Coordinates of N, CA and C in Angstrom, one line a residue:
X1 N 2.5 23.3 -15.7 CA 1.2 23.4 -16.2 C 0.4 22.1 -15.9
X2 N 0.9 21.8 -14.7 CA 0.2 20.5 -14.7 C -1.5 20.7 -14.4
X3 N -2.2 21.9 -14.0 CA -3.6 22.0 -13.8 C -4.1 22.6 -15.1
X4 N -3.2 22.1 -16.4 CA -4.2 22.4 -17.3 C -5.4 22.2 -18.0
X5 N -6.4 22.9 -18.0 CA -7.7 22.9 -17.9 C -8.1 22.1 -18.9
X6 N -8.1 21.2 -19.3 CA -8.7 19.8 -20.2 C -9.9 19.1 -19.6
X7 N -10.2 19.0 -20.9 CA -11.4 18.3 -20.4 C -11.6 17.2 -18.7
X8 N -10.1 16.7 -18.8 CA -10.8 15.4 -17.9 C -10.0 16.0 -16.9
X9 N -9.1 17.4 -16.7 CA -8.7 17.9 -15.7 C -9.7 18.6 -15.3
X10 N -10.3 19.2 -16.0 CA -11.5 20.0 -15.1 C -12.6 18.9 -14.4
X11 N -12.7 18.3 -15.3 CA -13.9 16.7 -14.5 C -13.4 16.9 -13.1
X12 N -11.9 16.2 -13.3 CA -11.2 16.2 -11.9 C -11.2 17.2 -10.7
X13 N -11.3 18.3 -11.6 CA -11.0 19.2 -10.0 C -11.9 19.7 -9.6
X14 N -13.7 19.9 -10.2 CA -14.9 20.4 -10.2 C -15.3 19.1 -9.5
X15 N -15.0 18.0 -9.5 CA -15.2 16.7 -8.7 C -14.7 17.1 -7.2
X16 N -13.7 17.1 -7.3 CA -13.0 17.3 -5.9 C -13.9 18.6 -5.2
X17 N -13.9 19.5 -5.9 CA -14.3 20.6 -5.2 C -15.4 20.8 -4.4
X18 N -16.3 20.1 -5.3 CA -17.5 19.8 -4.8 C -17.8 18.7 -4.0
X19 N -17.2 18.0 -4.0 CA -17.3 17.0 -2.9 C -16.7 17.3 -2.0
X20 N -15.5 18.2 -1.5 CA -15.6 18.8 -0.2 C -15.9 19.8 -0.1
X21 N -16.7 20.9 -0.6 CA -17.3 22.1 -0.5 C -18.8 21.4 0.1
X22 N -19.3 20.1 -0.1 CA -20.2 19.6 0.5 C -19.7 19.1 2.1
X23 N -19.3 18.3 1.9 CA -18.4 18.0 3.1 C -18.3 18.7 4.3
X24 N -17.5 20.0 4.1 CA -17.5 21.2 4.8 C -18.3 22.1 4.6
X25 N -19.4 22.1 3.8 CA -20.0 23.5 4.3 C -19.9 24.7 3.7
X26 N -18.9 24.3 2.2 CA -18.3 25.6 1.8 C -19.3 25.9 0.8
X27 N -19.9 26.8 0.6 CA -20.7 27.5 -0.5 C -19.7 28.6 -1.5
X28 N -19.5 27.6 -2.6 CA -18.9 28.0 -3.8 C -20.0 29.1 -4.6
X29 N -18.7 30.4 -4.9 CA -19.4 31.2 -5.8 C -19.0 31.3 -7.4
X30 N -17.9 31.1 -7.4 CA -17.0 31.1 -8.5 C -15.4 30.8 -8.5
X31 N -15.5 30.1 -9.8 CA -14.0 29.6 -9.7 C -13.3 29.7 -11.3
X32 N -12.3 29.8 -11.2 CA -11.5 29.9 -12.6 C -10.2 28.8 -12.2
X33 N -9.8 28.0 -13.1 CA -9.0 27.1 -13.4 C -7.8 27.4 -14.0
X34 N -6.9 27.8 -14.5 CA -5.6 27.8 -15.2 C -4.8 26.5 -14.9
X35 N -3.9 27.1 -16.0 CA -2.8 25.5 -16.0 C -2.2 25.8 -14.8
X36 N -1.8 27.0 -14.3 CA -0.7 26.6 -12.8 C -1.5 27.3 -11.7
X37 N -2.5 27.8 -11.4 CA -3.3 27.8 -10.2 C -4.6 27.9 -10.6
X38 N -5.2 28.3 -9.8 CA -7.0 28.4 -9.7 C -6.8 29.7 -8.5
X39 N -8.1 30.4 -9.1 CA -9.2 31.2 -8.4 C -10.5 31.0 -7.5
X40 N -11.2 31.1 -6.6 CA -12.1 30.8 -6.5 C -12.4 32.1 -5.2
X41 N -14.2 32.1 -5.2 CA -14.2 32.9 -4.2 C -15.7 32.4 -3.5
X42 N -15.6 32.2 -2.6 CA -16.6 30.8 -1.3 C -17.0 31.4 0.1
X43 N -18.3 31.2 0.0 CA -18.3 31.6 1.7 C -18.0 30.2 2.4
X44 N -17.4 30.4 3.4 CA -16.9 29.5 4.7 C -18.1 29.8 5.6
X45 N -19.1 28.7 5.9 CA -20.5 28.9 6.7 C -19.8 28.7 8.1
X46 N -18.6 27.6 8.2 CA -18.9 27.4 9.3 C -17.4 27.3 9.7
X47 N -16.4 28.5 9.2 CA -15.5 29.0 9.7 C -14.1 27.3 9.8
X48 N -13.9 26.8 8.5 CA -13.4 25.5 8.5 C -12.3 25.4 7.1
X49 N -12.5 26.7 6.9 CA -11.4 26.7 5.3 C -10.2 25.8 5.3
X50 N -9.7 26.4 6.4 CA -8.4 25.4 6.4 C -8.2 24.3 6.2
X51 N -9.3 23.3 7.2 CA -9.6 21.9 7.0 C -9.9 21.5 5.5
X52 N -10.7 22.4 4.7 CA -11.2 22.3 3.7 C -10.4 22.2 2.3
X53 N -9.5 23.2 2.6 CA -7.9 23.5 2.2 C -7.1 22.2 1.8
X54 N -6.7 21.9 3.1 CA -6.0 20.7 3.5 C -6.4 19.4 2.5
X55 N -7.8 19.4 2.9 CA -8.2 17.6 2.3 C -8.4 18.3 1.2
X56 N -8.8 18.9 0.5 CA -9.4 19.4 -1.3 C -7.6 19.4 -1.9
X57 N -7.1 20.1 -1.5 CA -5.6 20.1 -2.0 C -4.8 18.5 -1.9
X58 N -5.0 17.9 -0.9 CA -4.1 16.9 -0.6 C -4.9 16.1 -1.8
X59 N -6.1 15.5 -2.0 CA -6.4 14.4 -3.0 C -6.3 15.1 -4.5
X60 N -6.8 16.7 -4.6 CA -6.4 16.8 -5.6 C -4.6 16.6 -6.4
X61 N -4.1 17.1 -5.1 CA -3.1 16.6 -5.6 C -2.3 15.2 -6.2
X62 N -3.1 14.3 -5.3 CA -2.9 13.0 -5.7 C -3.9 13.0 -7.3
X63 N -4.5 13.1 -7.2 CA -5.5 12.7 -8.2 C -4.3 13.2 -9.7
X64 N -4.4 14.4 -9.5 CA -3.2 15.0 -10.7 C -2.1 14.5 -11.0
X65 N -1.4 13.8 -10.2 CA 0.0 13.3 -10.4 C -0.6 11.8 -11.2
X66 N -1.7 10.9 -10.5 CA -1.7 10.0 -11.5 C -2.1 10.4 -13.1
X67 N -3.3 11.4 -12.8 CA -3.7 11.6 -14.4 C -2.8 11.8 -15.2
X68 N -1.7 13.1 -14.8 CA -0.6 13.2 -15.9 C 0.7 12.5 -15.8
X69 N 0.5 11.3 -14.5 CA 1.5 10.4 -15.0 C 3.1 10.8 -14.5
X70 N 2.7 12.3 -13.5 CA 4.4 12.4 -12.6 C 3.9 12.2 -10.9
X71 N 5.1 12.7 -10.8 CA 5.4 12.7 -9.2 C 5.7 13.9 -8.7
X72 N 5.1 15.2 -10.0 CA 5.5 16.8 -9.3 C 4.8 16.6 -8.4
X73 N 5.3 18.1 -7.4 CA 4.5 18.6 -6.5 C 3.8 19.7 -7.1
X74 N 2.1 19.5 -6.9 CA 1.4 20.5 -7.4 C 1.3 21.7 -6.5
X75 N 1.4 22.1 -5.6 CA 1.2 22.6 -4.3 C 2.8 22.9 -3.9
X76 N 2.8 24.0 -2.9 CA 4.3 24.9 -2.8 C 3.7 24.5 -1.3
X77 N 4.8 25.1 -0.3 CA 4.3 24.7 0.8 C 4.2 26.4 1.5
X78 N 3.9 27.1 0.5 CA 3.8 28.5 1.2 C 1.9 28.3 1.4
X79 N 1.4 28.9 2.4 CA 0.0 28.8 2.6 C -0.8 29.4 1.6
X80 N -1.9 28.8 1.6 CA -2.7 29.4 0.1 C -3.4 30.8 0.6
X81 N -3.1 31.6 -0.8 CA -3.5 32.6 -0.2 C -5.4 32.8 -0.1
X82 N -5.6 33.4 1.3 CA -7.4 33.2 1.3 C -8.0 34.8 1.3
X83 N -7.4 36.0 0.4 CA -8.3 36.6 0.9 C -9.6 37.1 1.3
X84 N -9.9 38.3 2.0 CA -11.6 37.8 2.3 C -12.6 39.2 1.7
X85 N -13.4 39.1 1.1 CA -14.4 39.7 0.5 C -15.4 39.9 1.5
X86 N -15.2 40.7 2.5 CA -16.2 41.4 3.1 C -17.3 42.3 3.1
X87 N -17.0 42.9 2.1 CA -18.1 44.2 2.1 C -19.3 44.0 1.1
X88 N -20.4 44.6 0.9 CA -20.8 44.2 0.2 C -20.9 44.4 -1.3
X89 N -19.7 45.7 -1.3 CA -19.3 45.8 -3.0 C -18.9 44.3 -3.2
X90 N -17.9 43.9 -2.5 CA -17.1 42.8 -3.2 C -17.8 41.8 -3.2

């Protein structure tokens, strides 16, 4: 439960997010938080998710381990899942 949604964990990860959703280009639509993952659903303008992936994950992860004070690993090394919302129902 270490992404549990507290006050100063959410600061943290609505920080992160948006500072590389700027970064890269990602236009955030929505996101949900829980204690052991997150939701989110983003257009990728400029076809970069992965990059985007990579650095958003890697510092959030850092950032988390100091706040709560371990050395878990927040992140599995199986790829995150991205699926894609094409149509225009979804």
């Amino acid at each position: 439960f270490l992404r549990r949604p507290d006050r100063q964990m959410r600061a943290i990860f609505y920080y992160l997010l948006q500072v590389y959703a700027d970064v890269y280009g990602i236009r955030i639509h929505a996101v949900v938080l829980m204690s052991t993952h997150y939701h989110r659903l983003f257009t990728d303008v400029h076809g970069i998710r992965g990059e985007f992936f990579r650095d958003f994950h890697a510092l959030l992860a850092k950032a988390v381990q100091v706040y709560r004070g371990t050395r878990s690993v927040l992140f599995d090394k199986r790829p995150t899942s991205q699926p894609e919302n094409v149509t225009a129902k979804a």
